[in-house]
């Protein structure tokens, strides 16, 4: 398309394209507004599903100023980095072994209904810090009190690229470990979880390695948890390649 820089970005119902500010003359808000109409049209056409009304930043890496903001559900369609938080909620048995709380996703979830999931996990919308998001999601998804949720420890980042429904899914997951009292039972508060169950490590490893019951990115974060806590060792075949693959 040809246009003067003063009109970028531009879109209209009669246009099949949006010109996105090649001279970098527009604000983040202007680009966001121009893209929003296209995203809504794709939603109405059934191309974009699972609309969340949450805005994700378009940037090269976390913390950098965004070029614009887009609806969360369009992230894989656009191939942008999408950010999230995952919380490994665990307890310590009297013998010192760990057990991990596992959630069963509601059958009404737009993505991966009925799959096994973390105790707490969620997308990271623009303008919310990872730690703040963890506390919010802990309360909403598992009824974890704020003072307990605030003890979650940041333990690293998982990154991966995946084919998701023919689109490029490029996720950055901020991972947290949260040790919970042995007498604490999580309770679903927002309708997104059907049930919670405590898995011991042998069952956890068997489920991850031999089934597809877990939501895929949760399995990846759990593998990292098993590595960090010494349940997988360098003597395991493929250990180095496995650990390397957790950060792409």
PDB file of C-alpha atoms in Angstrom:
ATOM      1  CA  UNK A   1       0.000   0.000   0.000  1.00  0.00           C
ATOM      2  CA  UNK A   2       1.047   3.592  -0.445  1.00  0.00           C
ATOM      3  CA  UNK A   3       0.177   6.335   1.998  1.00  0.00           C
ATOM      4  CA  UNK A   4       1.672   9.312   3.772  1.00  0.00           C
ATOM      5  CA  UNK A   5       3.346   8.699   7.105  1.00  0.00           C
ATOM      6  CA  UNK A   6       0.720  10.839   8.853  1.00  0.00           C
ATOM      7  CA  UNK A   7      -1.932   8.217   8.138  1.00  0.00           C
ATOM      8  CA  UNK A   8      -0.041   5.178   9.436  1.00  0.00           C
ATOM      9  CA  UNK A   9      -1.223   2.821  10.759  1.00  0.00           C
ATOM     10  CA  UNK A  10      -4.402   2.683   8.717  1.00  0.00           C
ATOM     11  CA  UNK A  11      -7.250   0.267   8.232  1.00  0.00           C
ATOM     12  CA  UNK A  12     -10.823   0.414   7.042  1.00  0.00           C
ATOM     13  CA  UNK A  13     -13.664  -2.053   6.439  1.00  0.00           C
ATOM     14  CA  UNK A  14     -13.065  -1.785   2.686  1.00  0.00           C
ATOM     15  CA  UNK A  15      -9.334  -2.428   2.997  1.00  0.00           C
ATOM     16  CA  UNK A  16      -7.755  -5.883   3.016  1.00  0.00           C
ATOM     17  CA  UNK A  17      -4.514  -4.696   4.614  1.00  0.00           C
ATOM     18  CA  UNK A  18      -3.243  -2.600   7.477  1.00  0.00           C
ATOM     19  CA  UNK A  19      -0.114  -0.500   6.972  1.00  0.00           C
ATOM     20  CA  UNK A  20       1.845  -0.617  10.221  1.00  0.00           C
ATOM     21  CA  UNK A  21       3.917   2.528  10.605  1.00  0.00           C
ATOM     22  CA  UNK A  22       7.127   1.811   8.596  1.00  0.00           C
ATOM     23  CA  UNK A  23       8.592   5.154   9.634  1.00  0.00           C
ATOM     24  CA  UNK A  24       7.975   4.516  13.357  1.00  0.00           C
ATOM     25  CA  UNK A  25       6.035   7.760  13.527  1.00  0.00           C
ATOM     26  CA  UNK A  26       3.116   6.468  15.574  1.00  0.00           C
ATOM     27  CA  UNK A  27       2.551   5.703  19.239  1.00  0.00           C
ATOM     28  CA  UNK A  28       2.046   2.303  20.815  1.00  0.00           C
ATOM     29  CA  UNK A  29      -1.604   3.221  21.348  1.00  0.00           C
ATOM     30  CA  UNK A  30      -2.129   4.080  17.684  1.00  0.00           C
ATOM     31  CA  UNK A  31      -0.601   0.827  16.470  1.00  0.00           C
ATOM     32  CA  UNK A  32      -2.587  -1.120  19.050  1.00  0.00           C
ATOM     33  CA  UNK A  33      -5.832   0.480  17.910  1.00  0.00           C
ATOM     34  CA  UNK A  34      -5.118  -0.231  14.250  1.00  0.00           C
ATOM     35  CA  UNK A  35      -4.327  -3.893  14.909  1.00  0.00           C
ATOM     36  CA  UNK A  36      -7.338  -4.358  17.197  1.00  0.00           C
ATOM     37  CA  UNK A  37      -9.818  -4.059  14.354  1.00  0.00           C
ATOM     38  CA  UNK A  38      -8.032  -6.736  12.349  1.00  0.00           C
ATOM     39  CA  UNK A  39      -7.871  -9.069  15.341  1.00  0.00           C
ATOM     40  CA  UNK A  40     -11.581  -8.591  16.019  1.00  0.00           C
ATOM     41  CA  UNK A  41     -12.389  -9.355  12.385  1.00  0.00           C
ATOM     42  CA  UNK A  42     -10.337 -12.559  12.588  1.00  0.00           C
ATOM     43  CA  UNK A  43     -12.220 -13.498  15.760  1.00  0.00           C
ATOM     44  CA  UNK A  44     -15.574 -12.891  14.094  1.00  0.00           C
ATOM     45  CA  UNK A  45     -14.463 -15.006  11.132  1.00  0.00           C
ATOM     46  CA  UNK A  46     -13.564 -17.895  13.453  1.00  0.00           C
ATOM     47  CA  UNK A  47      -9.828 -17.700  12.736  1.00  0.00           C
ATOM     48  CA  UNK A  48      -8.994 -16.599  16.289  1.00  0.00           C
ATOM     49  CA  UNK A  49     -10.652 -18.598  19.070  1.00  0.00           C
ATOM     50  CA  UNK A  50     -10.452 -18.493  22.855  1.00  0.00           C
ATOM     51  CA  UNK A  51     -10.669 -14.692  23.063  1.00  0.00           C
ATOM     52  CA  UNK A  52      -9.516 -13.494  26.521  1.00  0.00           C
ATOM     53  CA  UNK A  53      -9.769  -9.686  26.494  1.00  0.00           C
ATOM     54  CA  UNK A  54      -6.177  -9.602  27.753  1.00  0.00           C
ATOM     55  CA  UNK A  55      -3.449  -7.611  26.015  1.00  0.00           C
ATOM     56  CA  UNK A  56       0.015  -9.051  25.404  1.00  0.00           C
ATOM     57  CA  UNK A  57       3.040  -6.948  24.391  1.00  0.00           C
ATOM     58  CA  UNK A  58       4.721  -7.265  21.012  1.00  0.00           C
ATOM     59  CA  UNK A  59       8.447  -7.005  21.767  1.00  0.00           C
ATOM     60  CA  UNK A  60      11.712  -8.875  21.282  1.00  0.00           C
ATOM     61  CA  UNK A  61      12.203  -9.888  24.900  1.00  0.00           C
ATOM     62  CA  UNK A  62      10.553  -9.479  28.276  1.00  0.00           C
ATOM     63  CA  UNK A  63      10.760  -6.022  29.781  1.00  0.00           C
ATOM     64  CA  UNK A  64      11.482  -4.203  26.543  1.00  0.00           C
ATOM     65  CA  UNK A  65       9.064  -1.443  25.497  1.00  0.00           C
ATOM     66  CA  UNK A  66       6.336  -2.914  23.292  1.00  0.00           C
ATOM     67  CA  UNK A  67       5.810  -1.941  19.679  1.00  0.00           C
ATOM     68  CA  UNK A  68       2.089  -2.472  20.258  1.00  0.00           C
ATOM     69  CA  UNK A  69      -0.317  -4.586  22.295  1.00  0.00           C
ATOM     70  CA  UNK A  70      -2.472  -7.390  20.896  1.00  0.00           C
ATOM     71  CA  UNK A  71      -5.172  -9.715  22.170  1.00  0.00           C
ATOM     72  CA  UNK A  72      -3.672 -12.718  23.966  1.00  0.00           C
ATOM     73  CA  UNK A  73      -5.504 -15.232  21.781  1.00  0.00           C
ATOM     74  CA  UNK A  74      -3.695 -13.947  18.674  1.00  0.00           C
ATOM     75  CA  UNK A  75      -0.155 -14.495  20.015  1.00  0.00           C
ATOM     76  CA  UNK A  76       0.549 -17.800  18.256  1.00  0.00           C
ATOM     77  CA  UNK A  77      -1.140 -16.629  15.054  1.00  0.00           C
ATOM     78  CA  UNK A  78       1.246 -13.660  14.964  1.00  0.00           C
ATOM     79  CA  UNK A  79       4.245 -15.682  16.159  1.00  0.00           C
ATOM     80  CA  UNK A  80       5.087 -13.231  18.956  1.00  0.00           C
ATOM     81  CA  UNK A  81       6.590 -14.048  22.332  1.00  0.00           C
ATOM     82  CA  UNK A  82       3.875 -14.785  24.888  1.00  0.00           C
ATOM     83  CA  UNK A  83       4.657 -14.617  28.598  1.00  0.00           C
ATOM     84  CA  UNK A  84       3.209 -16.627  31.469  1.00  0.00           C
ATOM     85  CA  UNK A  85       3.774 -17.844  35.027  1.00  0.00           C
ATOM     86  CA  UNK A  86       3.780 -21.464  36.244  1.00  0.00           C
ATOM     87  CA  UNK A  87       3.813 -22.439  39.900  1.00  0.00           C
ATOM     88  CA  UNK A  88       5.056 -25.809  41.127  1.00  0.00           C
ATOM     89  CA  UNK A  89       3.009 -26.212  44.302  1.00  0.00           C
ATOM     90  CA  UNK A  90       4.567 -28.983  46.360  1.00  0.00           C
ATOM     91  CA  UNK A  91       4.674 -30.490  49.839  1.00  0.00           C
ATOM     92  CA  UNK A  92       7.490 -32.261  51.661  1.00  0.00           C
ATOM     93  CA  UNK A  93       6.693 -35.693  53.101  1.00  0.00           C
ATOM     94  CA  UNK A  94       8.119 -36.807  56.478  1.00  0.00           C
ATOM     95  CA  UNK A  95      10.785 -38.842  54.647  1.00  0.00           C
ATOM     96  CA  UNK A  96      11.918 -35.716  52.785  1.00  0.00           C
ATOM     97  CA  UNK A  97      10.493 -36.650  49.398  1.00  0.00           C
ATOM     98  CA  UNK A  98       8.415 -34.136  47.480  1.00  0.00           C
ATOM     99  CA  UNK A  99       4.863 -34.387  46.212  1.00  0.00           C
ATOM    100  CA  UNK A 100       3.413 -32.080  43.583  1.00  0.00           C
ATOM    101  CA  UNK A 101      -0.120 -30.737  43.490  1.00  0.00           C
ATOM    102  CA  UNK A 102      -1.685 -31.337  40.068  1.00  0.00           C
ATOM    103  CA  UNK A 103      -4.840 -29.719  38.704  1.00  0.00           C
ATOM    104  CA  UNK A 104      -7.333 -31.194  36.250  1.00  0.00           C
ATOM    105  CA  UNK A 105      -8.425 -28.497  33.810  1.00  0.00           C
ATOM    106  CA  UNK A 106     -12.112 -27.798  33.384  1.00  0.00           C
ATOM    107  CA  UNK A 107     -13.757 -29.318  30.328  1.00  0.00           C
ATOM    108  CA  UNK A 108     -15.018 -25.816  29.472  1.00  0.00           C
ATOM    109  CA  UNK A 109     -11.495 -24.381  29.031  1.00  0.00           C
ATOM    110  CA  UNK A 110     -10.914 -23.096  25.474  1.00  0.00           C
ATOM    111  CA  UNK A 111      -7.477 -24.759  25.335  1.00  0.00           C
ATOM    112  CA  UNK A 112      -6.574 -28.297  26.432  1.00  0.00           C
ATOM    113  CA  UNK A 113      -9.828 -29.056  28.309  1.00  0.00           C
ATOM    114  CA  UNK A 114      -9.550 -31.914  30.782  1.00  0.00           C
ATOM    115  CA  UNK A 115      -5.745 -32.048  30.686  1.00  0.00           C
ATOM    116  CA  UNK A 116      -3.568 -32.211  33.788  1.00  0.00           C
ATOM    117  CA  UNK A 117      -2.063 -28.870  34.728  1.00  0.00           C
ATOM    118  CA  UNK A 118      -0.020 -27.090  37.354  1.00  0.00           C
ATOM    119  CA  UNK A 119      -1.565 -26.090  40.652  1.00  0.00           C
ATOM    120  CA  UNK A 120      -1.424 -22.506  39.362  1.00  0.00           C
ATOM    121  CA  UNK A 121      -0.518 -21.165  35.925  1.00  0.00           C
ATOM    122  CA  UNK A 122      -1.607 -18.288  33.762  1.00  0.00           C
ATOM    123  CA  UNK A 123      -0.788 -15.840  31.033  1.00  0.00           C
ATOM    124  CA  UNK A 124       1.050 -12.661  31.942  1.00  0.00           C
ATOM    125  CA  UNK A 125      -0.862  -9.645  30.602  1.00  0.00           C
ATOM    126  CA  UNK A 126       0.932  -6.413  29.840  1.00  0.00           C
ATOM    127  CA  UNK A 127       1.441  -4.161  32.864  1.00  0.00           C
ATOM    128  CA  UNK A 128       1.413  -6.903  35.526  1.00  0.00           C
ATOM    129  CA  UNK A 129       4.687  -8.062  37.121  1.00  0.00           C
ATOM    130  CA  UNK A 130       5.297 -11.845  37.238  1.00  0.00           C
ATOM    131  CA  UNK A 131       5.267 -11.975  41.062  1.00  0.00           C
ATOM    132  CA  UNK A 132       2.037 -10.006  41.210  1.00  0.00           C
ATOM    133  CA  UNK A 133       0.493 -12.327  38.626  1.00  0.00           C
ATOM    134  CA  UNK A 134       1.512 -15.364  40.699  1.00  0.00           C
ATOM    135  CA  UNK A 135      -0.269 -14.038  43.797  1.00  0.00           C
ATOM    136  CA  UNK A 136      -3.378 -13.159  41.781  1.00  0.00           C
ATOM    137  CA  UNK A 137      -3.541 -16.543  40.044  1.00  0.00           C
ATOM    138  CA  UNK A 138      -2.905 -18.418  43.310  1.00  0.00           C
ATOM    139  CA  UNK A 139      -5.961 -16.801  44.833  1.00  0.00           C
ATOM    140  CA  UNK A 140      -8.179 -17.207  41.790  1.00  0.00           C
ATOM    141  CA  UNK A 141      -7.245 -20.737  40.781  1.00  0.00           C
ATOM    142  CA  UNK A 142      -6.482 -22.507  44.065  1.00  0.00           C
ATOM    143  CA  UNK A 143      -7.708 -20.264  46.930  1.00  0.00           C
ATOM    144  CA  UNK A 144      -4.148 -19.865  48.223  1.00  0.00           C
ATOM    145  CA  UNK A 145      -3.994 -16.979  50.745  1.00  0.00           C
ATOM    146  CA  UNK A 146      -1.929 -13.980  49.697  1.00  0.00           C
ATOM    147  CA  UNK A 147       0.607 -14.326  52.509  1.00  0.00           C
ATOM    148  CA  UNK A 148       1.287 -17.927  51.475  1.00  0.00           C
ATOM    149  CA  UNK A 149       1.363 -17.162  47.745  1.00  0.00           C
ATOM    150  CA  UNK A 150       3.932 -14.434  48.370  1.00  0.00           C
ATOM    151  CA  UNK A 151       6.411 -17.099  49.558  1.00  0.00           C
ATOM    152  CA  UNK A 152       6.620 -18.556  46.027  1.00  0.00           C
ATOM    153  CA  UNK A 153      10.261 -18.524  44.899  1.00  0.00           C
ATOM    154  CA  UNK A 154      11.251 -17.592  41.339  1.00  0.00           C
ATOM    155  CA  UNK A 155      13.400 -20.434  40.004  1.00  0.00           C
ATOM    156  CA  UNK A 156      14.035 -19.604  36.370  1.00  0.00           C
ATOM    157  CA  UNK A 157      12.595 -19.294  32.903  1.00  0.00           C
ATOM    158  CA  UNK A 158      11.470 -21.897  30.365  1.00  0.00           C
ATOM    159  CA  UNK A 159      11.350 -20.919  26.686  1.00  0.00           C
ATOM    160  CA  UNK A 160      10.203 -22.966  23.725  1.00  0.00           C
ATOM    161  CA  UNK A 161       8.923 -22.780  20.169  1.00  0.00           C
ATOM    162  CA  UNK A 162       6.081 -25.073  19.156  1.00  0.00           C
ATOM    163  CA  UNK A 163       3.632 -25.737  16.351  1.00  0.00           C
ATOM    164  CA  UNK A 164       0.227 -24.898  17.801  1.00  0.00           C
ATOM    165  CA  UNK A 165      -2.657 -25.544  15.388  1.00  0.00           C
ATOM    166  CA  UNK A 166      -0.383 -24.670  12.497  1.00  0.00           C
ATOM    167  CA  UNK A 167       0.851 -21.466  14.128  1.00  0.00           C
ATOM    168  CA  UNK A 168       4.142 -20.542  15.790  1.00  0.00           C
ATOM    169  CA  UNK A 169       3.829 -20.645  19.569  1.00  0.00           C
ATOM    170  CA  UNK A 170       6.820 -18.910  21.199  1.00  0.00           C
ATOM    171  CA  UNK A 171       6.373 -18.931  24.966  1.00  0.00           C
ATOM    172  CA  UNK A 172       8.411 -17.573  27.852  1.00  0.00           C
ATOM    173  CA  UNK A 173       7.356 -19.094  31.182  1.00  0.00           C
ATOM    174  CA  UNK A 174       8.474 -17.644  34.510  1.00  0.00           C
ATOM    175  CA  UNK A 175       8.663 -20.592  36.902  1.00  0.00           C
ATOM    176  CA  UNK A 176       8.087 -20.570  40.655  1.00  0.00           C
ATOM    177  CA  UNK A 177       8.310 -23.155  43.428  1.00  0.00           C
ATOM    178  CA  UNK A 178       5.790 -22.828  46.244  1.00  0.00           C
ATOM    179  CA  UNK A 179       6.115 -25.120  49.241  1.00  0.00           C
ATOM    180  CA  UNK A 180       2.720 -25.692  50.828  1.00  0.00           C
ATOM    181  CA  UNK A 181       1.872 -27.021  54.292  1.00  0.00           C
ATOM    182  CA  UNK A 182       0.984 -30.694  54.324  1.00  0.00           C
ATOM    183  CA  UNK A 183      -2.445 -29.873  55.729  1.00  0.00           C
ATOM    184  CA  UNK A 184      -3.289 -27.362  52.984  1.00  0.00           C
ATOM    185  CA  UNK A 185      -5.815 -28.428  50.348  1.00  0.00           C
ATOM    186  CA  UNK A 186      -6.262 -26.177  47.304  1.00  0.00           C
ATOM    187  CA  UNK A 187      -9.812 -25.245  46.312  1.00  0.00           C
ATOM    188  CA  UNK A 188     -10.797 -24.131  42.823  1.00  0.00           C
ATOM    189  CA  UNK A 189     -12.223 -20.627  42.980  1.00  0.00           C
ATOM    190  CA  UNK A 190     -12.744 -19.502  39.380  1.00  0.00           C
ATOM    191  CA  UNK A 191     -14.283 -22.531  37.688  1.00  0.00           C
ATOM    192  CA  UNK A 192     -11.206 -23.257  35.564  1.00  0.00           C
ATOM    193  CA  UNK A 193     -10.209 -26.403  37.487  1.00  0.00           C
ATOM    194  CA  UNK A 194     -12.250 -29.554  38.032  1.00  0.00           C
ATOM    195  CA  UNK A 195     -10.122 -31.053  40.791  1.00  0.00           C
ATOM    196  CA  UNK A 196      -6.718 -31.171  42.482  1.00  0.00           C
ATOM    197  CA  UNK A 197      -4.643 -34.234  43.325  1.00  0.00           C
ATOM    198  CA  UNK A 198      -1.300 -34.757  45.045  1.00  0.00           C
ATOM    199  CA  UNK A 199       1.177 -36.790  42.948  1.00  0.00           C
ATOM    200  CA  UNK A 200       4.241 -38.485  44.402  1.00  0.00           C
ATOM    201  CA  UNK A 201       7.408 -38.283  42.306  1.00  0.00           C
ATOM    202  CA  UNK A 202       7.295 -41.807  40.777  1.00  0.00           C
ATOM    203  CA  UNK A 203       3.712 -41.259  39.602  1.00  0.00           C
ATOM    204  CA  UNK A 204       4.585 -37.790  38.343  1.00  0.00           C
ATOM    205  CA  UNK A 205       7.551 -39.082  36.328  1.00  0.00           C
ATOM    206  CA  UNK A 206       5.554 -41.968  34.906  1.00  0.00           C
ATOM    207  CA  UNK A 207       2.683 -39.722  33.846  1.00  0.00           C
ATOM    208  CA  UNK A 208       4.980 -37.204  32.157  1.00  0.00           C
ATOM    209  CA  UNK A 209       7.145 -39.800  30.401  1.00  0.00           C
ATOM    210  CA  UNK A 210       4.550 -42.360  29.343  1.00  0.00           C
ATOM    211  CA  UNK A 211       1.275 -40.468  28.739  1.00  0.00           C
ATOM    212  CA  UNK A 212      -0.024 -37.285  27.167  1.00  0.00           C
ATOM    213  CA  UNK A 213      -2.274 -36.463  30.121  1.00  0.00           C
ATOM    214  CA  UNK A 214      -0.416 -33.271  31.011  1.00  0.00           C
ATOM    215  CA  UNK A 215      -0.837 -30.054  29.072  1.00  0.00           C
ATOM    216  CA  UNK A 216       2.387 -30.000  27.065  1.00  0.00           C
ATOM    217  CA  UNK A 217       3.989 -26.881  28.497  1.00  0.00           C
ATOM    218  CA  UNK A 218       3.211 -28.071  32.032  1.00  0.00           C
ATOM    219  CA  UNK A 219       5.126 -31.277  31.338  1.00  0.00           C
ATOM    220  CA  UNK A 220       8.102 -29.168  30.268  1.00  0.00           C
ATOM    221  CA  UNK A 221       8.039 -27.120  33.483  1.00  0.00           C
ATOM    222  CA  UNK A 222       7.684 -30.304  35.546  1.00  0.00           C
ATOM    223  CA  UNK A 223      10.766 -31.776  33.848  1.00  0.00           C
ATOM    224  CA  UNK A 224      12.666 -28.657  34.931  1.00  0.00           C
ATOM    225  CA  UNK A 225      11.332 -29.145  38.480  1.00  0.00           C
ATOM    226  CA  UNK A 226      12.554 -32.773  38.482  1.00  0.00           C
ATOM    227  CA  UNK A 227      15.988 -31.708  37.218  1.00  0.00           C
ATOM    228  CA  UNK A 228      16.408 -28.921  39.779  1.00  0.00           C
ATOM    229  CA  UNK A 229      15.392 -31.147  42.693  1.00  0.00           C
ATOM    230  CA  UNK A 230      17.711 -33.981  41.691  1.00  0.00           C
ATOM    231  CA  UNK A 231      15.142 -36.532  40.531  1.00  0.00           C
ATOM    232  CA  UNK A 232      16.800 -36.567  37.090  1.00  0.00           C
ATOM    233  CA  UNK A 233      20.575 -36.848  36.934  1.00  0.00           C
ATOM    234  CA  UNK A 234      23.338 -36.542  34.328  1.00  0.00           C
ATOM    235  CA  UNK A 235      23.587 -40.348  34.255  1.00  0.00           C
ATOM    236  CA  UNK A 236      20.167 -40.510  32.574  1.00  0.00           C
ATOM    237  CA  UNK A 237      20.385 -41.083  28.787  1.00  0.00           C
ATOM    238  CA  UNK A 238      19.813 -37.829  26.929  1.00  0.00           C
ATOM    239  CA  UNK A 239      20.076 -35.705  30.078  1.00  0.00           C
ATOM    240  CA  UNK A 240      22.184 -32.896  28.584  1.00  0.00           C
ATOM    241  CA  UNK A 241      20.020 -32.599  25.468  1.00  0.00           C
ATOM    242  CA  UNK A 242      16.853 -32.633  27.581  1.00  0.00           C
ATOM    243  CA  UNK A 243      18.055 -29.845  29.868  1.00  0.00           C
ATOM    244  CA  UNK A 244      19.242 -27.772  26.908  1.00  0.00           C
ATOM    245  CA  UNK A 245      15.866 -28.122  25.192  1.00  0.00           C
ATOM    246  CA  UNK A 246      14.116 -26.392  28.105  1.00  0.00           C
ATOM    247  CA  UNK A 247      15.494 -23.030  26.962  1.00  0.00           C
ATOM    248  CA  UNK A 248      15.219 -22.400  23.228  1.00  0.00           C
TER     249      UNK A 248
END
